[in-house]
């Protein structure tokens, strides 16, 4: 395959809030890396401010959030708000975890681009990213 | 003869793996030739492969212990009374994330988390409400808490005091297993050394003051849920157990003074026979190590007692009613594996904490197993099965191989520090996910047999007002208490933490003075510092 001039999409993947359940975030991080994305995993217990800091420092186009503690309605929108405050709303936020259907609609209204729930095939996440960033072909 | 016929028969070509869910290759048939040659084994006799009680479930059924907790102490207290009225015979407290991470409900980093995945407990005042009207001398309680475990145990002791129940009469279990937090669940706060000190302090204290208490529940559950194989769950958990034994021996305790209060907690996953073999192997390995390596003299020190919970990770958000069937099969594996107590997951736990109805169905599933199916009538009914015995040996062999590798790294804590367990688990989780993607393993409703339209199900909602109310409650506790007494207790605790005293009496004093959980943790953090993991993907 030929190399392209377009730089690969950079994604900051983060665990927000207090829970330490990192199985999902690690599996997704690996799959995105395998799919050709540049993945930066922040580690555990990130505040919305820390996540946005990392995204700006890393010049990321995407933030992927994972949460399993039920605090998604507070913390996911808090990341979006922080991006607004820092005038970085071009960064796309998506998330995953134990998130009931009703909450997904609300989160989308509040600026989260997509939510992936348990059982989502990894390919679906990759396909979604390819749709959002068609210009940056992967390797 | 059979071999030839088998090989000439057409094989299914659906591409589905025939190894266990953990990747252990399986023969299509086991015969007497696969049976290990060993002396006849009996329940209640070393090495307890067939169970720790000579009478199995004929003597006593397993304890049906449903893990629950949500919102406020008051609401959870109501749920406990409901479960007890429905025939549950032990309590099991689920705490919310701020409580698990040792911070008060009004801390900035608690926002959005209060009361969500368990009950919010900030001080003795909340604990009094949680157990209001529940006689602590008559029931046993399990508390799933780790980094701040000593504090919550002290709160329980203090509530009992107020009810007039002496600590010596209290029965229950404290999870208190910090090693698996570093390995899998990641709810650590202090670095490994002071974390282990707190664990040993509580074991040492309880050996004399709360002798009926299970001081630790050495847990494979979280290791498995994080993605490990069955053999890794078995090996890492037992290795953790030995690390605690080593730490207690270093403290100068005698093996027979604490070994019998160590308890275990395993996952009951969906690969039926592998799970049964895992439970049987766990008992045999532990008994042998306790007797032969540690020289324990008393039989009760050799017996591995365990609690089991069905696999949360096996539940699916798709066609969630199927979770009832999954949970029943997993619960059956735990029972056939000889568990001492059991939690069955509710079908809706893949979305949120269970509703009353779902929680009752989960409990009823256990009652159905116990009273309708007849499985409790015969002890270790699968003992002697060519397959089960052979798989039990295989589990044991794989675990022993891991013990060697952990020893080569220098022990459990060095292995944590180099990320050995974390990497093994992440690799296994990724391998499994790939098998799903490639449809080499099927999960009904997820990658096969899907439906287009999912019917919505009712889920439990936590009132968002709860957070500010709970924050107000803890602030009120701080306003109303005897501040001088509280400050002094925290000061004494800090001083003791800098020395070598057992910290339990100091924590108990602080709890009695209504110091909050966050304040007590903060005092300890000042001395112990905190731990940050180097994240590996």
PDB file of N, CA and C in Angstrom, chain B residues 138-200:
ATOM      1  N   UNK B 138     -27.134 -11.076  64.491  1.00  0.00           N
ATOM      2  CA  UNK B 138     -27.878 -12.218  63.945  1.00  0.00           C
ATOM      3  C   UNK B 138     -27.603 -12.501  62.470  1.00  0.00           C
ATOM      4  N   UNK B 139     -27.034 -11.540  61.760  1.00  0.00           N
ATOM      5  CA  UNK B 139     -26.771 -11.762  60.341  1.00  0.00           C
ATOM      6  C   UNK B 139     -25.267 -11.649  60.070  1.00  0.00           C
ATOM      7  N   UNK B 140     -24.880 -12.103  58.894  1.00  0.00           N
ATOM      8  CA  UNK B 140     -23.502 -11.860  58.488  1.00  0.00           C
ATOM      9  C   UNK B 140     -23.521 -10.878  57.311  1.00  0.00           C
ATOM     10  N   UNK B 141     -22.479 -10.080  57.238  1.00  0.00           N
ATOM     11  CA  UNK B 141     -22.427  -9.030  56.221  1.00  0.00           C
ATOM     12  C   UNK B 141     -21.097  -9.081  55.485  1.00  0.00           C
ATOM     13  N   UNK B 142     -21.199  -8.982  54.187  1.00  0.00           N
ATOM     14  CA  UNK B 142     -19.991  -8.910  53.386  1.00  0.00           C
ATOM     15  C   UNK B 142     -19.847  -7.479  52.898  1.00  0.00           C
ATOM     16  N   UNK B 143     -18.643  -6.952  52.955  1.00  0.00           N
ATOM     17  CA  UNK B 143     -18.434  -5.577  52.491  1.00  0.00           C
ATOM     18  C   UNK B 143     -17.365  -5.549  51.412  1.00  0.00           C
ATOM     19  N   UNK B 144     -17.778  -5.124  50.230  1.00  0.00           N
ATOM     20  CA  UNK B 144     -16.863  -5.074  49.104  1.00  0.00           C
ATOM     21  C   UNK B 144     -16.166  -3.733  49.088  1.00  0.00           C
ATOM     22  N   UNK B 145     -15.035  -3.703  49.728  1.00  0.00           N
ATOM     23  CA  UNK B 145     -14.257  -2.464  49.786  1.00  0.00           C
ATOM     24  C   UNK B 145     -12.805  -2.846  49.981  1.00  0.00           C
ATOM     25  N   UNK B 146     -11.904  -2.054  49.435  1.00  0.00           N
ATOM     26  CA  UNK B 146     -10.507  -2.469  49.456  1.00  0.00           C
ATOM     27  C   UNK B 146      -9.564  -1.423  50.035  1.00  0.00           C
ATOM     28  N   UNK B 147      -9.192  -0.407  49.279  1.00  0.00           N
ATOM     29  CA  UNK B 147      -8.237   0.565  49.851  1.00  0.00           C
ATOM     30  C   UNK B 147      -8.703   1.097  51.216  1.00  0.00           C
ATOM     31  N   UNK B 148      -9.959   1.525  51.353  1.00  0.00           N
ATOM     32  CA  UNK B 148     -10.395   2.013  52.657  1.00  0.00           C
ATOM     33  C   UNK B 148     -11.049   0.929  53.518  1.00  0.00           C
ATOM     34  N   UNK B 149     -10.719  -0.342  53.283  1.00  0.00           N
ATOM     35  CA  UNK B 149     -11.429  -1.444  53.952  1.00  0.00           C
ATOM     36  C   UNK B 149     -11.396  -1.330  55.469  1.00  0.00           C
ATOM     37  N   UNK B 150     -10.229  -0.976  56.014  1.00  0.00           N
ATOM     38  CA  UNK B 150     -10.089  -0.924  57.475  1.00  0.00           C
ATOM     39  C   UNK B 150     -11.075   0.088  58.064  1.00  0.00           C
ATOM     40  N   UNK B 151     -11.301   1.179  57.352  1.00  0.00           N
ATOM     41  CA  UNK B 151     -12.195   2.225  57.864  1.00  0.00           C
ATOM     42  C   UNK B 151     -13.639   1.713  57.916  1.00  0.00           C
ATOM     43  N   UNK B 152     -14.057   1.047  56.839  1.00  0.00           N
ATOM     44  CA  UNK B 152     -15.439   0.571  56.795  1.00  0.00           C
ATOM     45  C   UNK B 152     -15.670  -0.542  57.822  1.00  0.00           C
ATOM     46  N   UNK B 153     -14.654  -1.376  58.031  1.00  0.00           N
ATOM     47  CA  UNK B 153     -14.794  -2.412  59.061  1.00  0.00           C
ATOM     48  C   UNK B 153     -14.945  -1.754  60.432  1.00  0.00           C
ATOM     49  N   UNK B 154     -14.156  -0.715  60.689  1.00  0.00           N
ATOM     50  CA  UNK B 154     -14.265  -0.007  61.964  1.00  0.00           C
ATOM     51  C   UNK B 154     -15.652   0.628  62.115  1.00  0.00           C
ATOM     52  N   UNK B 155     -16.193   1.142  61.024  1.00  0.00           N
ATOM     53  CA  UNK B 155     -17.546   1.716  61.099  1.00  0.00           C
ATOM     54  C   UNK B 155     -18.559   0.622  61.463  1.00  0.00           C
ATOM     55  N   UNK B 156     -18.376  -0.556  60.893  1.00  0.00           N
ATOM     56  CA  UNK B 156     -19.290  -1.671  61.178  1.00  0.00           C
ATOM     57  C   UNK B 156     -19.191  -2.065  62.658  1.00  0.00           C
ATOM     58  N   UNK B 157     -17.959  -2.142  63.150  1.00  0.00           N
ATOM     59  CA  UNK B 157     -17.741  -2.480  64.564  1.00  0.00           C
ATOM     60  C   UNK B 157     -18.402  -1.423  65.452  1.00  0.00           C
ATOM     61  N   UNK B 158     -18.263  -0.157  65.045  1.00  0.00           N
ATOM     62  CA  UNK B 158     -18.815   0.941  65.850  1.00  0.00           C
ATOM     63  C   UNK B 158     -20.350   0.931  65.844  1.00  0.00           C
ATOM     64  N   UNK B 159     -20.960   0.572  64.710  1.00  0.00           N
ATOM     65  CA  UNK B 159     -22.426   0.469  64.675  1.00  0.00           C
ATOM     66  C   UNK B 159     -22.874  -0.665  65.588  1.00  0.00           C
ATOM     67  N   UNK B 160     -22.160  -1.784  65.525  1.00  0.00           N
ATOM     68  CA  UNK B 160     -22.496  -2.923  66.385  1.00  0.00           C
ATOM     69  C   UNK B 160     -22.421  -2.525  67.850  1.00  0.00           C
ATOM     70  N   UNK B 161     -21.371  -1.790  68.216  1.00  0.00           N
ATOM     71  CA  UNK B 161     -21.240  -1.296  69.600  1.00  0.00           C
ATOM     72  C   UNK B 161     -22.505  -0.561  70.017  1.00  0.00           C
ATOM     73  N   UNK B 162     -22.986   0.305  69.117  1.00  0.00           N
ATOM     74  CA  UNK B 162     -24.179   1.094  69.441  1.00  0.00           C
ATOM     75  C   UNK B 162     -25.407   0.214  69.579  1.00  0.00           C
ATOM     76  N   UNK B 163     -25.419  -0.925  68.839  1.00  0.00           N
ATOM     77  CA  UNK B 163     -26.540  -1.866  68.961  1.00  0.00           C
ATOM     78  C   UNK B 163     -26.357  -2.787  70.157  1.00  0.00           C
ATOM     79  N   UNK B 164     -25.231  -2.661  70.834  1.00  0.00           N
ATOM     80  CA  UNK B 164     -24.955  -3.520  71.974  1.00  0.00           C
ATOM     81  C   UNK B 164     -24.399  -4.882  71.602  1.00  0.00           C
ATOM     82  N   UNK B 165     -23.887  -5.005  70.378  1.00  0.00           N
ATOM     83  CA  UNK B 165     -23.312  -6.285  69.939  1.00  0.00           C
ATOM     84  C   UNK B 165     -21.784  -6.191  70.003  1.00  0.00           C
ATOM     85  N   UNK B 166     -21.134  -7.046  70.805  1.00  0.00           N
ATOM     86  CA  UNK B 166     -19.675  -6.976  70.873  1.00  0.00           C
ATOM     87  C   UNK B 166     -19.017  -7.451  69.583  1.00  0.00           C
ATOM     88  N   UNK B 167     -17.847  -6.903  69.287  1.00  0.00           N
ATOM     89  CA  UNK B 167     -17.135  -7.236  68.052  1.00  0.00           C
ATOM     90  C   UNK B 167     -16.884  -8.747  67.951  1.00  0.00           C
ATOM     91  N   UNK B 168     -16.697  -9.382  69.097  1.00  0.00           N
ATOM     92  CA  UNK B 168     -16.377 -10.824  69.088  1.00  0.00           C
ATOM     93  C   UNK B 168     -17.524 -11.650  68.505  1.00  0.00           C
ATOM     94  N   UNK B 169     -18.726 -11.058  68.441  1.00  0.00           N
ATOM     95  CA  UNK B 169     -19.874 -11.819  67.910  1.00  0.00           C
ATOM     96  C   UNK B 169     -20.144 -11.535  66.439  1.00  0.00           C
ATOM     97  N   UNK B 170     -19.400 -10.591  65.875  1.00  0.00           N
ATOM     98  CA  UNK B 170     -19.703 -10.187  64.497  1.00  0.00           C
ATOM     99  C   UNK B 170     -19.197 -11.204  63.481  1.00  0.00           C
ATOM    100  N   UNK B 171     -20.047 -11.492  62.524  1.00  0.00           N
ATOM    101  CA  UNK B 171     -19.635 -12.392  61.453  1.00  0.00           C
ATOM    102  C   UNK B 171     -19.808 -11.698  60.110  1.00  0.00           C
ATOM    103  N   UNK B 172     -18.891 -11.976  59.209  1.00  0.00           N
ATOM    104  CA  UNK B 172     -18.999 -11.360  57.895  1.00  0.00           C
ATOM    105  C   UNK B 172     -17.664 -11.405  57.190  1.00  0.00           C
ATOM    106  N   UNK B 173     -17.596 -10.674  56.104  1.00  0.00           N
ATOM    107  CA  UNK B 173     -16.405 -10.711  55.261  1.00  0.00           C
ATOM    108  C   UNK B 173     -16.061  -9.313  54.781  1.00  0.00           C
ATOM    109  N   UNK B 174     -14.786  -9.008  54.825  1.00  0.00           N
ATOM    110  CA  UNK B 174     -14.286  -7.748  54.274  1.00  0.00           C
ATOM    111  C   UNK B 174     -13.493  -8.112  53.026  1.00  0.00           C
ATOM    112  N   UNK B 175     -13.756  -7.453  51.911  1.00  0.00           N
ATOM    113  CA  UNK B 175     -12.981  -7.862  50.721  1.00  0.00           C
ATOM    114  C   UNK B 175     -11.493  -7.595  50.935  1.00  0.00           C
ATOM    115  N   UNK B 176     -11.122  -6.351  51.217  1.00  0.00           N
ATOM    116  CA  UNK B 176      -9.795  -6.063  51.753  1.00  0.00           C
ATOM    117  C   UNK B 176      -8.652  -6.657  50.930  1.00  0.00           C
ATOM    118  N   UNK B 177      -8.873  -6.889  49.659  1.00  0.00           N
ATOM    119  CA  UNK B 177      -7.857  -7.540  48.813  1.00  0.00           C
ATOM    120  C   UNK B 177      -7.243  -6.498  47.882  1.00  0.00           C
ATOM    121  N   UNK B 178      -6.181  -5.891  48.356  1.00  0.00           N
ATOM    122  CA  UNK B 178      -5.588  -4.793  47.595  1.00  0.00           C
ATOM    123  C   UNK B 178      -4.783  -5.283  46.394  1.00  0.00           C
ATOM    124  N   UNK B 179      -4.248  -6.500  46.484  1.00  0.00           N
ATOM    125  CA  UNK B 179      -3.382  -6.960  45.388  1.00  0.00           C
ATOM    126  C   UNK B 179      -4.145  -7.051  44.080  1.00  0.00           C
ATOM    127  N   UNK B 180      -5.370  -7.587  44.140  1.00  0.00           N
ATOM    128  CA  UNK B 180      -6.121  -7.670  42.886  1.00  0.00           C
ATOM    129  C   UNK B 180      -6.571  -6.297  42.386  1.00  0.00           C
ATOM    130  N   UNK B 181      -6.536  -5.302  43.259  1.00  0.00           N
ATOM    131  CA  UNK B 181      -6.813  -3.940  42.791  1.00  0.00           C
ATOM    132  C   UNK B 181      -5.665  -3.449  41.912  1.00  0.00           C
ATOM    133  N   UNK B 182      -4.445  -3.695  42.370  1.00  0.00           N
ATOM    134  CA  UNK B 182      -3.286  -3.320  41.545  1.00  0.00           C
ATOM    135  C   UNK B 182      -3.289  -4.122  40.243  1.00  0.00           C
ATOM    136  N   UNK B 183      -3.713  -5.383  40.347  1.00  0.00           N
ATOM    137  CA  UNK B 183      -3.663  -6.283  39.195  1.00  0.00           C
ATOM    138  C   UNK B 183      -4.790  -5.996  38.200  1.00  0.00           C
ATOM    139  N   UNK B 184      -6.007  -5.782  38.712  1.00  0.00           N
ATOM    140  CA  UNK B 184      -7.142  -5.795  37.793  1.00  0.00           C
ATOM    141  C   UNK B 184      -8.135  -4.659  37.957  1.00  0.00           C
ATOM    142  N   UNK B 185      -8.664  -4.459  39.163  1.00  0.00           N
ATOM    143  CA  UNK B 185      -9.782  -3.527  39.266  1.00  0.00           C
ATOM    144  C   UNK B 185      -9.352  -2.081  39.425  1.00  0.00           C
ATOM    145  N   UNK B 186      -8.109  -1.911  39.874  1.00  0.00           N
ATOM    146  CA  UNK B 186      -7.445  -0.602  39.883  1.00  0.00           C
ATOM    147  C   UNK B 186      -8.046   0.418  40.844  1.00  0.00           C
ATOM    148  N   UNK B 187      -8.633  -0.061  41.932  1.00  0.00           N
ATOM    149  CA  UNK B 187      -9.098   0.888  42.953  1.00  0.00           C
ATOM    150  C   UNK B 187      -8.050   0.987  44.060  1.00  0.00           C
ATOM    151  N   UNK B 188      -6.832   1.275  43.670  1.00  0.00           N
ATOM    152  CA  UNK B 188      -5.768   1.451  44.650  1.00  0.00           C
ATOM    153  C   UNK B 188      -5.681   2.916  45.020  1.00  0.00           C
ATOM    154  N   UNK B 189      -5.118   3.193  46.178  1.00  0.00           N
ATOM    155  CA  UNK B 189      -4.873   4.581  46.572  1.00  0.00           C
ATOM    156  C   UNK B 189      -3.417   4.723  47.031  1.00  0.00           C
ATOM    157  N   UNK B 190      -3.050   3.960  48.078  1.00  0.00           N
ATOM    158  CA  UNK B 190      -1.678   4.014  48.593  1.00  0.00           C
ATOM    159  C   UNK B 190      -0.759   3.120  47.755  1.00  0.00           C
ATOM    160  N   UNK B 191       0.544   3.321  47.867  1.00  0.00           N
ATOM    161  CA  UNK B 191       1.486   2.395  47.218  1.00  0.00           C
ATOM    162  C   UNK B 191       1.363   0.980  47.820  1.00  0.00           C
ATOM    163  N   UNK B 192       1.955  -0.019  47.172  1.00  0.00           N
ATOM    164  CA  UNK B 192       1.783  -1.397  47.639  1.00  0.00           C
ATOM    165  C   UNK B 192       2.198  -1.636  49.098  1.00  0.00           C
ATOM    166  N   UNK B 193       3.342  -1.110  49.534  1.00  0.00           N
ATOM    167  CA  UNK B 193       3.819  -1.457  50.890  1.00  0.00           C
ATOM    168  C   UNK B 193       2.858  -1.002  51.998  1.00  0.00           C
ATOM    169  N   UNK B 194       2.500   0.288  52.066  1.00  0.00           N
ATOM    170  CA  UNK B 194       1.537   0.673  53.112  1.00  0.00           C
ATOM    171  C   UNK B 194       0.159   0.035  52.911  1.00  0.00           C
ATOM    172  N   UNK B 195      -0.199  -0.268  51.662  1.00  0.00           N
ATOM    173  CA  UNK B 195      -1.476  -0.960  51.422  1.00  0.00           C
ATOM    174  C   UNK B 195      -1.452  -2.329  52.090  1.00  0.00           C
ATOM    175  N   UNK B 196      -0.336  -3.031  51.924  1.00  0.00           N
ATOM    176  CA  UNK B 196      -0.216  -4.356  52.540  1.00  0.00           C
ATOM    177  C   UNK B 196      -0.180  -4.248  54.062  1.00  0.00           C
ATOM    178  N   UNK B 197       0.441  -3.187  54.565  1.00  0.00           N
ATOM    179  CA  UNK B 197       0.468  -3.005  56.018  1.00  0.00           C
ATOM    180  C   UNK B 197      -0.960  -2.912  56.571  1.00  0.00           C
ATOM    181  N   UNK B 198      -1.804  -2.131  55.892  1.00  0.00           N
ATOM    182  CA  UNK B 198      -3.185  -1.983  56.361  1.00  0.00           C
ATOM    183  C   UNK B 198      -3.919  -3.321  56.347  1.00  0.00           C
ATOM    184  N   UNK B 199      -3.677  -4.119  55.296  1.00  0.00           N
ATOM    185  CA  UNK B 199      -4.323  -5.429  55.215  1.00  0.00           C
ATOM    186  C   UNK B 199      -3.881  -6.301  56.389  1.00  0.00           C
ATOM    187  N   UNK B 200      -2.564  -6.335  56.622  1.00  0.00           N
ATOM    188  CA  UNK B 200      -2.050  -7.173  57.713  1.00  0.00           C
ATOM    189  C   UNK B 200      -2.529  -6.631  59.063  1.00  0.00           C
TER     190      UNK B 200
END
